[in-house]
Amino acid sequence: MRSRALAALDMSVLHQGSLYTVTAPAALFVAAILDHPMGVTEHEGHFPWADGPPRSLRAALLGWLGQVAESAAYGEDPARDRANWEWQPWDKDPRGERDPDELAALQACRDIRPALYDAVEPFLSSSDPHVCETALGAAIPLLYAPALADRIPRAAALLRARLGSMTGRRERAAVARALSLWGTDTSDLLADSDPAVRVCAALGPVRIDRPRALAVLLDALKDPRTTDGWFPEPLRGVDGRFRFTVLRSALDLASSFEEVAPVAIAMVTGGHKSIVDHESGPILFRAFPGGYDPTRSLTSAQRALLRAFVHTDEATGSVRGNWLWFRATGLPENREGIAALLCGDRRRSTYP
């Protein structure tokens, strides 16, 4: 019964992240029952793909509230959305025209975030590691709300107080990620003995020690397979391969493409066909942030990147698999076109 009820929340109240007029009332109800004694009972997943050991009802409900909060936060901060590993430049602008019911549902979910956070915060101190982790996964997007900015220092202090007693990589990295995403000072964690914690401390809008934070991210991208292996089960709020998130954060943190070019070009060169769209595409878009300008010569870093695309296209489909990204930057959409562009740019550079 409990698993079927959770399935209804997933499929009918928040289907694939979509918000409905029923979502906000349902979320308030879920928040109100988080501390119910039945919350400690365990259940198995309802769907065939929901594998893994049984989990407590409380942890499942906290996880669902986190998904509501993520959907509510989308579109509030375009810069934050662009740092998401799934963002694409041709994505529909969430601030564009919407159905009135859809807008009402979105606003209702944003309006209730203070109430949801008040219900979630006590579980950040839970002795159950799974509950604590799912509570943190919900708190992170809830505190994106502009109206809750004044709650961040208290939440950060609470997490900092627990950090000293934490020993596991996963829980310490999750805390470092939260502190970073909330924009708090994580400079001390950039020197942590665990590379996974260091990277998570650099994932957010770093306001202090940006060069060191970028260096931490780039170092992790030099050995992306190892970086992917840090979290066999993805951290809450981090889907896909972990290096996708690390890459987007590095590209966002860099003040110019030249800062990330050596590592980025190496990733294109060593990429695999199945994941080019999540690595090579974003790298290309960062190399041409304002779009390709045919009246200007390519920089040395841009030329080196395009050569890497041409040389790897046959093996990995780095151009074919990213043609939409090439279109978004105003570049030719095939290997032959890129090769011709490089040839013409070389002649122009040689004979001004």
Coordinates of C-alpha atoms in Angstrom, one line a residue:
M1 CA 0.0 0.0 0.0
R2 CA 2.8 2.5 0.9
S3 CA 4.7 1.7 -2.2
R4 CA 1.6 2.2 -4.4
A5 CA 0.9 5.6 -2.7
L6 CA 4.5 6.7 -3.4
A7 CA 4.1 5.5 -7.0
A8 CA 1.0 7.7 -7.3
L9 CA 3.0 10.7 -6.1
D10 CA 5.6 10.1 -8.7
M11 CA 3.4 9.3 -11.6
S12 CA 0.3 11.5 -11.0
V13 CA 1.4 14.4 -8.8
L14 CA 4.9 15.1 -10.1
H15 CA 5.2 13.2 -13.4
Q16 CA 8.7 13.6 -14.8
G17 CA 9.2 16.8 -12.8
S18 CA 6.0 18.5 -14.1
L19 CA 4.0 20.5 -11.5
Y20 CA 0.3 20.4 -11.4
T21 CA -2.4 22.3 -9.3
V22 CA -2.5 19.3 -7.0
T23 CA 1.3 19.2 -6.4
A24 CA 1.5 22.0 -3.8
P25 CA -1.4 20.7 -1.6
A26 CA 0.0 17.2 -1.8
A27 CA 3.5 18.5 -0.9
L28 CA 2.1 20.3 2.2
F29 CA 0.4 17.0 3.3
V30 CA 3.6 15.1 2.8
A31 CA 5.5 17.7 4.8
A32 CA 3.0 17.5 7.6
I33 CA 3.3 13.7 8.0
L34 CA 7.1 13.5 7.9
D35 CA 7.4 13.1 11.7
H36 CA 4.6 10.5 11.9
P37 CA 5.6 7.2 13.6
M38 CA 4.9 5.3 10.5
G39 CA 7.8 7.1 8.8
V40 CA 10.2 4.6 10.1
T41 CA 8.5 1.6 8.4
E42 CA 10.3 0.2 5.4
H43 CA 9.0 -0.7 2.0
E44 CA 10.2 -2.0 -1.3
G45 CA 10.0 0.0 -4.6
H46 CA 6.7 -0.2 -6.6
F47 CA 8.3 0.0 -10.0
P48 CA 10.4 -2.7 -11.6
W49 CA 13.3 -0.2 -12.0
A50 CA 13.2 0.8 -8.4
D51 CA 15.8 -1.7 -7.3
G52 CA 17.9 -1.6 -4.2
P53 CA 17.2 -2.5 -0.6
P54 CA 14.0 -1.4 1.2
R55 CA 13.9 2.2 2.4
S56 CA 12.0 4.0 5.1
L57 CA 8.8 5.8 4.2
R58 CA 10.3 9.0 5.7
A59 CA 13.3 8.9 3.4
A60 CA 11.1 8.3 0.4
L61 CA 8.9 11.2 1.2
L62 CA 11.8 13.5 1.8
G63 CA 13.2 12.4 -1.6
W64 CA 9.9 13.3 -3.2
L65 CA 9.8 16.7 -1.6
G66 CA 13.3 17.3 -3.0
Q67 CA 12.0 16.6 -6.5
V68 CA 9.2 19.1 -6.0
A69 CA 11.7 21.7 -4.8
E70 CA 14.0 21.1 -7.8
S71 CA 11.1 21.6 -10.2
A72 CA 10.0 24.7 -8.4
A73 CA 13.4 26.2 -8.6
Y74 CA 13.9 25.6 -12.3
G75 CA 13.9 28.9 -14.2
E76 CA 14.5 31.1 -11.2
D77 CA 18.2 31.5 -11.9
P78 CA 19.2 30.9 -15.5
A79 CA 22.9 30.8 -14.6
R80 CA 22.2 28.0 -12.1
D81 CA 20.2 26.1 -14.7
R82 CA 23.0 26.4 -17.3
A83 CA 25.3 24.7 -14.8
N84 CA 23.1 21.6 -14.7
W85 CA 24.7 18.8 -16.7
E86 CA 21.5 18.3 -18.7
W87 CA 21.0 21.9 -19.8
Q88 CA 21.2 22.5 -23.6
P89 CA 21.2 25.9 -25.4
W90 CA 18.1 25.0 -27.4
D91 CA 16.0 24.1 -24.3
K92 CA 12.7 25.9 -24.0
D93 CA 13.1 29.1 -22.0
P94 CA 11.1 28.4 -18.8
R95 CA 10.3 32.0 -18.5
G96 CA 8.5 32.0 -21.8
E97 CA 4.7 31.7 -22.3
R98 CA 3.0 29.1 -20.2
D99 CA -0.5 27.8 -19.7
P100 CA -2.2 29.7 -16.8
D101 CA -2.7 26.5 -14.9
E102 CA 0.9 25.6 -15.2
L103 CA 2.0 29.0 -14.0
A104 CA -0.4 28.8 -11.1
A105 CA 1.0 25.4 -10.1
L106 CA 4.6 26.7 -10.3
Q107 CA 3.9 29.7 -8.2
A108 CA 2.0 27.6 -5.6
C109 CA 4.9 25.3 -5.2
R110 CA 7.3 28.2 -4.9
D111 CA 5.1 29.9 -2.3
I112 CA 5.0 26.8 0.0
R113 CA 8.8 26.4 0.1
P114 CA 9.2 28.0 3.6
A115 CA 6.7 25.6 5.0
L116 CA 8.4 22.6 3.3
Y117 CA 11.8 23.7 4.6
D118 CA 10.5 24.0 8.1
A119 CA 9.3 20.4 7.9
V120 CA 12.6 19.1 6.4
E121 CA 15.2 20.9 8.5
P122 CA 14.8 18.8 11.7
F123 CA 15.8 15.7 9.7
L124 CA 19.1 17.2 8.7
S125 CA 20.2 16.0 12.2
S126 CA 18.6 12.5 11.9
S127 CA 20.7 9.6 13.2
D128 CA 19.5 7.6 10.2
P129 CA 22.1 8.3 7.4
H130 CA 19.6 7.6 4.7
V131 CA 17.0 10.0 6.1
C132 CA 19.7 12.6 6.8
E133 CA 20.9 12.3 3.2
T134 CA 17.5 12.6 1.6
A135 CA 16.7 15.6 3.9
L136 CA 19.8 17.3 2.7
G137 CA 18.8 16.5 -0.9
A138 CA 15.5 18.3 -0.3
A139 CA 17.0 21.2 1.7
I140 CA 19.5 22.1 -1.1
P141 CA 16.9 23.1 -3.7
L142 CA 14.5 24.5 -1.1
L143 CA 17.1 27.0 0.0
Y144 CA 17.5 28.2 -3.6
A145 CA 14.3 30.2 -2.9
P146 CA 15.2 33.9 -2.6
A147 CA 12.8 34.2 0.3
L148 CA 14.8 31.6 2.2
A149 CA 18.2 33.2 1.8
D150 CA 18.2 34.1 5.5
R151 CA 17.9 30.4 6.5
I152 CA 21.2 29.5 4.8
P153 CA 23.5 30.5 7.6
R154 CA 21.6 28.5 10.1
A155 CA 21.5 25.4 7.8
A156 CA 25.2 25.8 7.0
A157 CA 26.1 26.1 10.8
L158 CA 24.0 22.9 11.4
L159 CA 25.9 21.0 8.7
R160 CA 29.2 22.3 9.8
A161 CA 28.6 21.2 13.4
R162 CA 28.0 17.6 12.1
L163 CA 30.8 17.6 9.6
G164 CA 33.6 17.1 12.1
S165 CA 32.0 13.8 13.3
M166 CA 31.4 12.5 9.8
T167 CA 33.8 9.9 8.4
G168 CA 32.2 8.5 5.3
R169 CA 33.1 10.0 1.9
R170 CA 29.5 10.1 0.7
E171 CA 28.0 12.0 3.7
R172 CA 31.0 14.5 3.8
A173 CA 30.9 15.1 0.1
A174 CA 27.1 15.7 0.2
V175 CA 27.6 18.3 2.9
A176 CA 30.4 20.0 1.0
R177 CA 28.2 20.1 -2.1
A178 CA 25.4 21.7 -0.2
L179 CA 27.6 24.4 1.4
S180 CA 29.1 25.1 -2.1
L181 CA 25.7 25.3 -3.9
W182 CA 24.4 27.7 -1.3
G183 CA 27.3 30.0 -1.9
T184 CA 28.9 29.7 1.5
D185 CA 32.7 29.8 2.1
T186 CA 34.1 26.3 1.4
S187 CA 37.7 27.3 1.0
D188 CA 38.8 25.1 3.9
L189 CA 37.2 22.1 2.2
L190 CA 39.1 22.7 -1.0
A191 CA 42.1 21.4 0.9
D192 CA 40.3 18.3 2.3
S193 CA 42.3 15.1 2.2
D194 CA 39.5 13.4 0.2
P195 CA 39.4 14.5 -3.5
A196 CA 35.7 13.8 -3.7
V197 CA 35.0 16.3 -0.9
R198 CA 37.3 18.8 -2.5
V199 CA 35.5 18.6 -5.8
C200 CA 32.0 18.9 -4.1
A201 CA 33.2 21.9 -2.3
A202 CA 34.0 23.5 -5.7
L203 CA 30.7 22.7 -7.4
G204 CA 28.8 25.9 -6.5
P205 CA 29.1 29.6 -7.2
V206 CA 32.5 29.9 -5.5
R207 CA 33.0 33.4 -4.1
I208 CA 36.3 32.8 -2.4
D209 CA 39.5 31.3 -3.9
R210 CA 38.1 30.7 -7.4
P211 CA 41.5 29.7 -9.0
R212 CA 42.0 27.0 -6.4
A213 CA 38.4 25.7 -6.9
L214 CA 38.8 25.6 -10.6
A215 CA 42.1 23.7 -10.2
V216 CA 40.4 21.1 -8.1
L217 CA 37.7 20.6 -10.7
L218 CA 40.2 20.3 -13.6
D219 CA 42.4 17.9 -11.7
A220 CA 39.3 15.6 -11.3
L221 CA 38.6 15.8 -15.0
K222 CA 42.1 14.6 -15.9
D223 CA 41.1 11.2 -14.6
P224 CA 37.3 11.1 -15.3
R225 CA 36.9 7.4 -14.9
T226 CA 38.2 7.6 -11.3
T227 CA 36.0 10.6 -10.6
D228 CA 32.9 8.7 -11.9
G229 CA 33.7 5.9 -9.5
W230 CA 33.6 8.0 -6.3
F231 CA 29.8 7.6 -6.0
P232 CA 28.5 4.3 -7.4
E233 CA 25.1 5.5 -6.3
P234 CA 24.7 9.1 -7.4
L235 CA 24.5 11.8 -4.8
R236 CA 21.0 13.2 -4.2
G237 CA 20.3 15.7 -6.9
V238 CA 23.2 14.6 -9.1
D239 CA 22.0 12.3 -11.9
G240 CA 24.1 11.0 -14.7
R241 CA 27.9 10.4 -14.5
F242 CA 29.5 12.5 -11.9
R243 CA 32.1 13.9 -14.3
F244 CA 29.3 15.6 -16.3
T245 CA 28.4 17.7 -13.3
V246 CA 32.1 18.4 -12.6
L247 CA 32.7 19.5 -16.2
R248 CA 29.7 21.9 -16.2
S249 CA 30.9 23.4 -13.0
A250 CA 34.4 23.9 -14.3
L251 CA 33.2 25.4 -17.6
D252 CA 30.9 27.8 -15.6
L253 CA 33.6 28.7 -13.1
A254 CA 36.3 29.5 -15.8
S255 CA 36.6 33.1 -16.7
S256 CA 37.7 32.1 -20.2
F257 CA 37.9 29.0 -22.3
E258 CA 41.7 29.2 -22.3
E259 CA 41.7 28.4 -18.5
V260 CA 40.1 25.0 -19.2
A261 CA 41.3 24.3 -22.8
P262 CA 44.0 21.7 -22.1
V263 CA 41.8 19.5 -20.0
A264 CA 38.7 20.1 -22.2
I265 CA 40.5 19.3 -25.4
A266 CA 41.9 16.1 -23.8
M267 CA 38.4 15.1 -22.9
V268 CA 37.2 15.6 -26.5
T269 CA 40.2 13.6 -27.8
G270 CA 39.6 10.7 -25.4
G271 CA 35.8 10.8 -25.5
H272 CA 33.4 8.0 -26.3
K273 CA 30.5 8.0 -28.8
S274 CA 27.8 7.4 -26.2
I275 CA 28.5 10.4 -24.1
V276 CA 29.8 13.1 -26.5
D277 CA 26.6 15.2 -26.1
H278 CA 27.2 15.6 -22.4
E279 CA 30.9 16.4 -22.7
S280 CA 32.0 17.6 -26.1
G281 CA 28.9 19.7 -26.7
P282 CA 29.2 21.8 -23.6
I283 CA 32.9 22.2 -24.1
L284 CA 32.3 23.5 -27.7
F285 CA 29.6 25.9 -26.4
R286 CA 32.0 27.3 -23.8
A287 CA 34.8 27.8 -26.4
F288 CA 32.4 30.0 -28.4
P289 CA 30.4 31.8 -25.7
G290 CA 29.1 34.5 -28.0
G291 CA 28.9 32.2 -31.1
Y292 CA 31.3 31.9 -33.9
D293 CA 32.2 35.2 -35.6
P294 CA 33.4 34.6 -39.2
T295 CA 34.9 38.1 -39.3
R296 CA 37.4 37.2 -36.6
S297 CA 40.3 34.7 -36.6
L298 CA 40.0 31.8 -34.2
T299 CA 42.1 31.8 -31.1
S300 CA 44.7 29.1 -30.7
A301 CA 42.6 27.3 -28.2
Q302 CA 39.5 27.4 -30.5
R303 CA 41.6 26.0 -33.4
A304 CA 43.0 23.2 -31.2
L305 CA 39.5 22.2 -30.1
L306 CA 38.1 22.2 -33.6
R307 CA 41.1 20.1 -34.8
A308 CA 40.3 17.6 -32.0
F309 CA 36.7 17.4 -33.2
V310 CA 37.8 16.7 -36.8
H311 CA 40.4 14.1 -35.8
T312 CA 38.0 12.2 -33.5
D313 CA 34.8 12.4 -35.5
E314 CA 35.2 9.1 -37.4
A315 CA 35.8 7.1 -34.2
T316 CA 33.5 8.9 -31.7
G317 CA 31.1 10.9 -33.8
S318 CA 32.2 14.0 -31.9
V319 CA 30.9 16.3 -34.7
R320 CA 28.0 14.1 -35.9
G321 CA 26.9 13.5 -32.4
N322 CA 27.0 17.2 -31.4
W323 CA 25.6 18.8 -34.6
L324 CA 23.0 20.7 -32.5
W325 CA 25.7 22.2 -30.4
F326 CA 27.6 23.2 -33.5
R327 CA 24.5 24.8 -34.8
A328 CA 24.0 26.6 -31.6
T329 CA 27.4 28.2 -31.9
G330 CA 27.0 29.1 -35.5
L331 CA 29.6 26.7 -36.7
P332 CA 29.4 24.2 -39.6
E333 CA 27.5 21.0 -38.6
N334 CA 29.8 18.4 -40.2
R335 CA 33.4 17.3 -40.2
E336 CA 34.0 18.6 -43.8
G337 CA 32.7 22.0 -42.9
I338 CA 34.8 22.3 -39.8
A339 CA 37.9 21.2 -41.7
A340 CA 37.2 23.8 -44.4
L341 CA 36.8 26.5 -41.8
L342 CA 40.1 25.6 -40.2
C343 CA 41.8 25.7 -43.5
G344 CA 40.3 29.1 -44.4
D345 CA 41.2 30.5 -40.9
R346 CA 44.8 29.4 -41.3
R347 CA 45.1 31.1 -44.6
R348 CA 43.5 34.3 -43.2
S349 CA 45.9 34.2 -40.2
T350 CA 48.9 33.8 -42.4
Y351 CA 47.9 36.5 -44.9
P352 CA 46.1 39.2 -43.1

